[in-house]
CSV table of C-alpha atoms in Angstrom, one decimal:
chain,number,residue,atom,x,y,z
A,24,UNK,CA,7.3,5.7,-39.3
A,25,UNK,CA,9.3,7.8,-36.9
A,26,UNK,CA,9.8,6.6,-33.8
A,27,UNK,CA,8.8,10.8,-32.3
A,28,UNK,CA,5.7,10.6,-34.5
A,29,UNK,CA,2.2,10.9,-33.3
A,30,UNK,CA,-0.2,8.4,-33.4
A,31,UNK,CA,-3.8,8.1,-33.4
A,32,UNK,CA,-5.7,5.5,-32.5
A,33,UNK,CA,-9.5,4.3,-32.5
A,34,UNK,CA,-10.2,1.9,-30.3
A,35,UNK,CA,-14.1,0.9,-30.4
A,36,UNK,CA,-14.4,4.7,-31.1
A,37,UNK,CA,-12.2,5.4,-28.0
A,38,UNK,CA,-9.8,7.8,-29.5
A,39,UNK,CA,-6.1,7.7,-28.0
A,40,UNK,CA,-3.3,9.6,-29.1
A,41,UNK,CA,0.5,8.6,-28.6
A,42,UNK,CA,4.0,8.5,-29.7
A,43,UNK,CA,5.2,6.1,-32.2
A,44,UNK,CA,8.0,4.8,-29.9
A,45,UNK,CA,5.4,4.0,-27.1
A,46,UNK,CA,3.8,1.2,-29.8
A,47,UNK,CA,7.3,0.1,-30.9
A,48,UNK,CA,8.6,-0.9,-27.7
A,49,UNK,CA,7.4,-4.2,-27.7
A,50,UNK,CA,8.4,-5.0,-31.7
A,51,UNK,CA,6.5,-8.5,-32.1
A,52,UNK,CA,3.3,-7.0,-30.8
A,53,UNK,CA,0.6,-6.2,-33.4
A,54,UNK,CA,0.7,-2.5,-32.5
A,55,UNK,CA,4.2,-2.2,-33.6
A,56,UNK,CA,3.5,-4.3,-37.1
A,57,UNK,CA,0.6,-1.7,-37.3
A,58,UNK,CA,2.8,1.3,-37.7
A,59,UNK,CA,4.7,-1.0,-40.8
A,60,UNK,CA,1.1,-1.5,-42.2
A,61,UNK,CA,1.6,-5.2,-41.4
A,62,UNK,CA,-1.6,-6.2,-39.6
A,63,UNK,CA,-4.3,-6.4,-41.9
A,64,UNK,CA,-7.1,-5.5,-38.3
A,65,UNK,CA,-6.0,-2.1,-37.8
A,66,UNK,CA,-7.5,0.2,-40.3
A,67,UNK,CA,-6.2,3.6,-41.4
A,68,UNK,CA,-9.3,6.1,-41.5
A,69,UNK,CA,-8.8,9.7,-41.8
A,70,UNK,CA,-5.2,9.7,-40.4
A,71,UNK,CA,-6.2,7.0,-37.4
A,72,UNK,CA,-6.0,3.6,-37.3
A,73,UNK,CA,-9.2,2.3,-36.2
A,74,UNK,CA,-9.6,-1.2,-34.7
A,75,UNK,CA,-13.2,-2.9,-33.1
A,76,UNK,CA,-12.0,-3.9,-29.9
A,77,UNK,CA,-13.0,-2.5,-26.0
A,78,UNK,CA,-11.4,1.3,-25.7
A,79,UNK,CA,-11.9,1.0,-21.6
A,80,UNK,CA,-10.1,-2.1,-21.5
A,81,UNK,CA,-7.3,-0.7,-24.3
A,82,UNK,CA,-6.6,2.6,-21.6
A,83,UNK,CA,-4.5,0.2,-19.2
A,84,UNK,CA,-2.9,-1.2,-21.8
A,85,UNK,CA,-1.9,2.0,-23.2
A,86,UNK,CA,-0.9,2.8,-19.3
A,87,UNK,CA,1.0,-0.1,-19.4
A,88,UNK,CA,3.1,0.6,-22.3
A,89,UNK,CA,3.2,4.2,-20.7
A,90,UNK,CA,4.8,3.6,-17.8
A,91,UNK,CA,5.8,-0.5,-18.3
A,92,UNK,CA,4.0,-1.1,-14.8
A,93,UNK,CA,0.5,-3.0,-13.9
A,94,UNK,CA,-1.1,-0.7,-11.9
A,95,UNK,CA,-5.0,-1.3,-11.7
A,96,UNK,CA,-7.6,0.0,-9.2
A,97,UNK,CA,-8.9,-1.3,-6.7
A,98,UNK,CA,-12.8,-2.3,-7.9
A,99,UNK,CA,-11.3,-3.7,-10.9
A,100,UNK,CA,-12.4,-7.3,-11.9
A,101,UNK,CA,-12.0,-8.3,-15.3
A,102,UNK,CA,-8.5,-9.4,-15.4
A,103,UNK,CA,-9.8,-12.6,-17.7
A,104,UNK,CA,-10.9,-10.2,-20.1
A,105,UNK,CA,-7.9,-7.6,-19.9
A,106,UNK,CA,-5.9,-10.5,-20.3
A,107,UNK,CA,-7.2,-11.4,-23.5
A,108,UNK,CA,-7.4,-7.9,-25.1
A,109,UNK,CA,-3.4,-8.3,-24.0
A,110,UNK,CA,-3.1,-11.8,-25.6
A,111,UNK,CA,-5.0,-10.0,-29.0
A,112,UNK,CA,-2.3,-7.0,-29.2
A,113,UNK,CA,0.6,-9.6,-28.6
A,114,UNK,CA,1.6,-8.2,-25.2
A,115,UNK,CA,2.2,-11.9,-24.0
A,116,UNK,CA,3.7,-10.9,-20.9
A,117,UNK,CA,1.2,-8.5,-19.4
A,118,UNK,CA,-1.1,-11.4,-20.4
A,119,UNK,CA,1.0,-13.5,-18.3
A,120,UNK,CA,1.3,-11.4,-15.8
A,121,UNK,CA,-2.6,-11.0,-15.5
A,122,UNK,CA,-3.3,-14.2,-15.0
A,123,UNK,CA,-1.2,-14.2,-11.9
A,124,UNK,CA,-4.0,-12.4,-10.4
A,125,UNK,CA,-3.0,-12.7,-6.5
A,126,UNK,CA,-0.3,-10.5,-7.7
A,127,UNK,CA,-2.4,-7.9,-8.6
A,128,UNK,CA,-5.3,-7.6,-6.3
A,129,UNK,CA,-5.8,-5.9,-3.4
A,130,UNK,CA,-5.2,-7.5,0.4
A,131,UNK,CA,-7.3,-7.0,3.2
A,132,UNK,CA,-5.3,-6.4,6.1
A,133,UNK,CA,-6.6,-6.9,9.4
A,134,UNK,CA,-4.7,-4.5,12.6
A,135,UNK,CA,-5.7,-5.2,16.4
A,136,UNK,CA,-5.2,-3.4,19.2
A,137,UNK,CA,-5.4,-4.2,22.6
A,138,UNK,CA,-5.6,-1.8,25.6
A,139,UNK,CA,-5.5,-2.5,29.5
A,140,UNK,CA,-6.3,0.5,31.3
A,141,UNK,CA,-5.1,0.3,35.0
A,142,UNK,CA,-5.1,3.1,38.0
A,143,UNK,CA,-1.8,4.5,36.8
A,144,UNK,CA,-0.5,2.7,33.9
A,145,UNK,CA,-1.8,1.6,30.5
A,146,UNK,CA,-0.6,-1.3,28.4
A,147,UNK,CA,-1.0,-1.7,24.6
A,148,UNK,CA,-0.7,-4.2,22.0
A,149,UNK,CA,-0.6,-4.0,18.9
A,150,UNK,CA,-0.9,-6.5,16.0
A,151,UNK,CA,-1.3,-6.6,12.4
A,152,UNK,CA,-1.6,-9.0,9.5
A,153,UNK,CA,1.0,-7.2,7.3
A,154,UNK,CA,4.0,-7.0,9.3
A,155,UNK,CA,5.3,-3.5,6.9
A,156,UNK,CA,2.3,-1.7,8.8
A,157,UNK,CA,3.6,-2.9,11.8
A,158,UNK,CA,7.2,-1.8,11.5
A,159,UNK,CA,5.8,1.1,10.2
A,160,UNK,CA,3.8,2.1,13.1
A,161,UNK,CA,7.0,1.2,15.5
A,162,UNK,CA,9.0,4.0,13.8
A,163,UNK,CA,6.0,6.2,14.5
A,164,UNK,CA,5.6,5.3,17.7
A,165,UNK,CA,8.3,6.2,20.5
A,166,UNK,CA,8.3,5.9,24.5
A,167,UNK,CA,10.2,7.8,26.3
A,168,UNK,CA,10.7,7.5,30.5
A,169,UNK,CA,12.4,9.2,33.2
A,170,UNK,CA,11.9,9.8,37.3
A,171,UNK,CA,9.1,12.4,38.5
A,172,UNK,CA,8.7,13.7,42.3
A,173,UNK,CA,4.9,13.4,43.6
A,174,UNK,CA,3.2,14.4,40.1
A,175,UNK,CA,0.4,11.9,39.1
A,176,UNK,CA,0.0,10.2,36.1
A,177,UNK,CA,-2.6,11.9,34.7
A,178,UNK,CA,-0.5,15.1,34.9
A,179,UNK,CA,-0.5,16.2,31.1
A,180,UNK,CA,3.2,17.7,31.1
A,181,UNK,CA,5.9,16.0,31.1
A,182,UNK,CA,8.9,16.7,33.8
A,183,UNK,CA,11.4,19.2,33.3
A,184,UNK,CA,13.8,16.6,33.6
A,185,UNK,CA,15.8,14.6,30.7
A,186,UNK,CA,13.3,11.9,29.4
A,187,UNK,CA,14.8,9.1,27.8
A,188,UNK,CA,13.9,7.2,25.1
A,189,UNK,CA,12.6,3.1,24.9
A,190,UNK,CA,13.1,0.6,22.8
A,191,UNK,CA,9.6,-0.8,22.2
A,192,UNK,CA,9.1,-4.5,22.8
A,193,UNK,CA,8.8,-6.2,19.6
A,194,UNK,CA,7.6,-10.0,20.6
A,195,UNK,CA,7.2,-10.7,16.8
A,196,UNK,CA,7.6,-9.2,13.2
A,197,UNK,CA,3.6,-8.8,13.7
A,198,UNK,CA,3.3,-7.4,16.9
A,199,UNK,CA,4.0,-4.4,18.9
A,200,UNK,CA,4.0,-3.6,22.9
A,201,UNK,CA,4.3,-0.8,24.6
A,202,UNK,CA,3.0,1.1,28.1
A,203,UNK,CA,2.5,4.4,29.3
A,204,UNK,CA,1.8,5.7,33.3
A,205,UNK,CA,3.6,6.2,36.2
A,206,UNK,CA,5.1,3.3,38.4
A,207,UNK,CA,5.9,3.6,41.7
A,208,UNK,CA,9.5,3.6,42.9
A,209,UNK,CA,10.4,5.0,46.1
A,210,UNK,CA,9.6,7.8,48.6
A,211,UNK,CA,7.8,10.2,46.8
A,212,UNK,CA,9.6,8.9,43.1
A,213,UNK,CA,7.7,7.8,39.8
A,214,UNK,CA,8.4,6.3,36.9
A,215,UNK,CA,7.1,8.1,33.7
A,216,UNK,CA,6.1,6.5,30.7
A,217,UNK,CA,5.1,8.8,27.7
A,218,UNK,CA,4.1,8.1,24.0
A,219,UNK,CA,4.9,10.0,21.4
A,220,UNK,CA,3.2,9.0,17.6
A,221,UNK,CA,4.6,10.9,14.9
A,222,UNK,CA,3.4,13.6,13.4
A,223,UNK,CA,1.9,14.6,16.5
A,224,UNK,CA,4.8,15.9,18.5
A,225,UNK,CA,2.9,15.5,22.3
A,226,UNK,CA,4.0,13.4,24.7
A,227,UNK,CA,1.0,11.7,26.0
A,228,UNK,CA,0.8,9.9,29.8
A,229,UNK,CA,-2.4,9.0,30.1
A,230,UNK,CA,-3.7,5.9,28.8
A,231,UNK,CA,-7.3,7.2,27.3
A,232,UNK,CA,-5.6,10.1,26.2
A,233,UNK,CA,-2.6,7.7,24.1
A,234,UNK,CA,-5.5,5.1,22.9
A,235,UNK,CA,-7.3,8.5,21.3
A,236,UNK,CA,-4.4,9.3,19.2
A,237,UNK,CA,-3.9,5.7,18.5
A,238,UNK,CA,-7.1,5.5,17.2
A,239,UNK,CA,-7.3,8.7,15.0
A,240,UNK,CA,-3.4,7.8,13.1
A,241,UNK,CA,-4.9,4.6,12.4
A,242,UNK,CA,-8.3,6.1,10.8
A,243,UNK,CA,-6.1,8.3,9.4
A,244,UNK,CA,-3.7,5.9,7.6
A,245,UNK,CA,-6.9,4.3,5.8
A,246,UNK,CA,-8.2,1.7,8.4
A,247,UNK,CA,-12.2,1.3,9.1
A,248,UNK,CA,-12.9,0.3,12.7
A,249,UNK,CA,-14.5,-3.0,12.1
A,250,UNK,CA,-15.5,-4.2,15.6
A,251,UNK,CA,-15.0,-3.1,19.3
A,252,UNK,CA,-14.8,-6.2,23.0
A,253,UNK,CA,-13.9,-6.9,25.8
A,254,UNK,CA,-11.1,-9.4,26.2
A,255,UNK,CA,-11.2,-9.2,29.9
A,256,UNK,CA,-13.8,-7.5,32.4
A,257,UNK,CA,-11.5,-8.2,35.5
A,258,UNK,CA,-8.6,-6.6,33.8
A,259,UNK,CA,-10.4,-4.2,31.9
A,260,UNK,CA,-8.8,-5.0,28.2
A,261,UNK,CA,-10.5,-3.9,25.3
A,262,UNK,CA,-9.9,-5.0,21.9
A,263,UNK,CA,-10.4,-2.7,18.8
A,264,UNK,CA,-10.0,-4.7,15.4
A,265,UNK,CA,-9.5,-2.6,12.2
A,266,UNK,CA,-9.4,-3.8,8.7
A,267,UNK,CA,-8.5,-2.0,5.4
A,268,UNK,CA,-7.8,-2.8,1.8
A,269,UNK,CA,-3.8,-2.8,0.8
A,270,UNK,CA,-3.0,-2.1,-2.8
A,271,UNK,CA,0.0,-4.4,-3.8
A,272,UNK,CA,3.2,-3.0,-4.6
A,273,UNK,CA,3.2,-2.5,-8.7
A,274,UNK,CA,4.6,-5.3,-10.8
A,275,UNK,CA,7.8,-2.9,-13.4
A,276,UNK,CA,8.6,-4.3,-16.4
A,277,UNK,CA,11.9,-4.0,-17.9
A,278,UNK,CA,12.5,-3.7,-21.5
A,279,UNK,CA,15.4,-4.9,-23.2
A,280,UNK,CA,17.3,-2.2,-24.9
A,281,UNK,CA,20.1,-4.5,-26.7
A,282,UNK,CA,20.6,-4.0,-30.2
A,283,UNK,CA,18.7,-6.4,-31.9
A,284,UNK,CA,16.4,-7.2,-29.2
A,285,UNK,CA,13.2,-9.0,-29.9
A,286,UNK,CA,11.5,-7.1,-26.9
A,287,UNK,CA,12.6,-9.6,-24.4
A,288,UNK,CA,10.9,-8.4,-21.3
A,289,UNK,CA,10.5,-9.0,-17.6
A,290,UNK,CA,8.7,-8.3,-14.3
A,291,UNK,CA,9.6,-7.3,-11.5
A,292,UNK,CA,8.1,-5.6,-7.8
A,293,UNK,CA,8.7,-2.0,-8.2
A,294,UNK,CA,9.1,-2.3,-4.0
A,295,UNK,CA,9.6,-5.7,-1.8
A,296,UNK,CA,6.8,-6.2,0.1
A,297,UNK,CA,7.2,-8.0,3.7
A,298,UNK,CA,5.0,-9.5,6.0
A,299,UNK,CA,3.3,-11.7,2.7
């Protein structure tokens, strides 16, 4: 059969329609001996070969030979099963794969941030399970300082003098620290904190106002405030703990093109994934 042909398939009386090469590329599995009328299951009725196993479960495999990733959603749950419709069509190593099923499911990652709101300032810390979150938030997040003359903290522009940017304080891969407010210098000179977080292009100096827009990029990005405390009365620190479910980076395959290859195959993490 030619390798630009199309296919039809039945699967369970799930209908599926393909290219020829997209069941060859794996030539020991039992949909490639199909097209060579060399598996005696597969049945050729009316033009389309017609087998009795699950069609929902055969759509991933079919995705899989698609696009030689495992990519599966979120809810899913029968990876046993899948695994042995894969073991049946002779895809041994998405079968293998499967089986490694803390490859595959989703993480739940866990963020908290803490916030002290003093008179003038406000300090935040921020910390999170998956430390790709957290460097991702850094490079969102940017303080920049400079020297005001008898304008309060809660002033909501910034000076018309250069601000300059900060490095934020990085204690760990996991964690984040920054602060925004005025400090007293001298005479009638302040120090200026003021965040930034990307997209939003404001540059924030009051603490309640920074926490807000905390808050709403983290909603944003997927998280689900989970719980709200207080760490300390005296201090006035507040804890906000958010938690969200992270898909895993997809597991590629790579097919062996050679010239007489036997569809030697392997897997590998279509991104590197930190903070594990």
């Amino acid at each position: 059969m030619s390798n630009r042909e199309v296919v039809t398939l039945s699967v369970g009386g799930v209908k599926f329609v393909t290219w020829a090469s997209t069941l060859q590329q794996f030539p020991e599995s039992r949909l490639a001996r199909m097209l060579n009328d060399d598996d005696r299951e597969f049945k050729l009725v009316n033009g389309e070969f017609f087998v009795d196993r699950d069609g929902t479960l055969f759509s991933y495999i079919m995705d899989f030979l698609r696009t030689l990733q495992v990519s599966l959603p979120p809810d899913f749950s029968d990876y046993q099963r899948l695994q042995r419709e894969a073991e049946f069509y002779g895809f041994h190593l998405l079968a293998d794969l499967l089986s490694q099923e803390h490859l595959l499911k989703p993480r739940l990652e866990i963020l908290e941030v803490r916030v002290a709101l003093q008179e003038t300032q406000a300090f935040f810390r921020i910390f999170g399970s998956c430390s790709t979150t957290v460097e991702t938030l850094a490079e969102q997040i940017t303080v920049f300082t400079g020297q005001q003359s008898g304008q309060s903290w809660n002033s909501p522009f910034p000076s018309q003098k250069p601000l300059v940017p900060l490095p934020l304080e990085r204690p760990s891969h996991h964690d984040l620290v920054f602060q925004c407010g005025t400090d007293y210098s001298a005479g009638d000179q302040f120090v200026a904190r003021y965040v930034s977080i990307k997209p939003d292009n404001r540059k924030l100096i009051n603490g309640t106002n920074v926490l807000g827009l905390l808050l709403d990029t983290l909603l944003k990005d997927g998280f689900r405030l989970i719980s709200t405390r207080t760490v300390s009365s005296e201090e006035k620190v507040e804890c906000y703990s958010f938690e969200r479910m992270k898909r895993p980076a997809g597991l590629t395959v790579t097919v062996n093109k050679a010239p007489r290859s036997s569809g030697v195959a392997q897997a590998k993490r279509s991104q590197v994934q930190k903070g594990k």
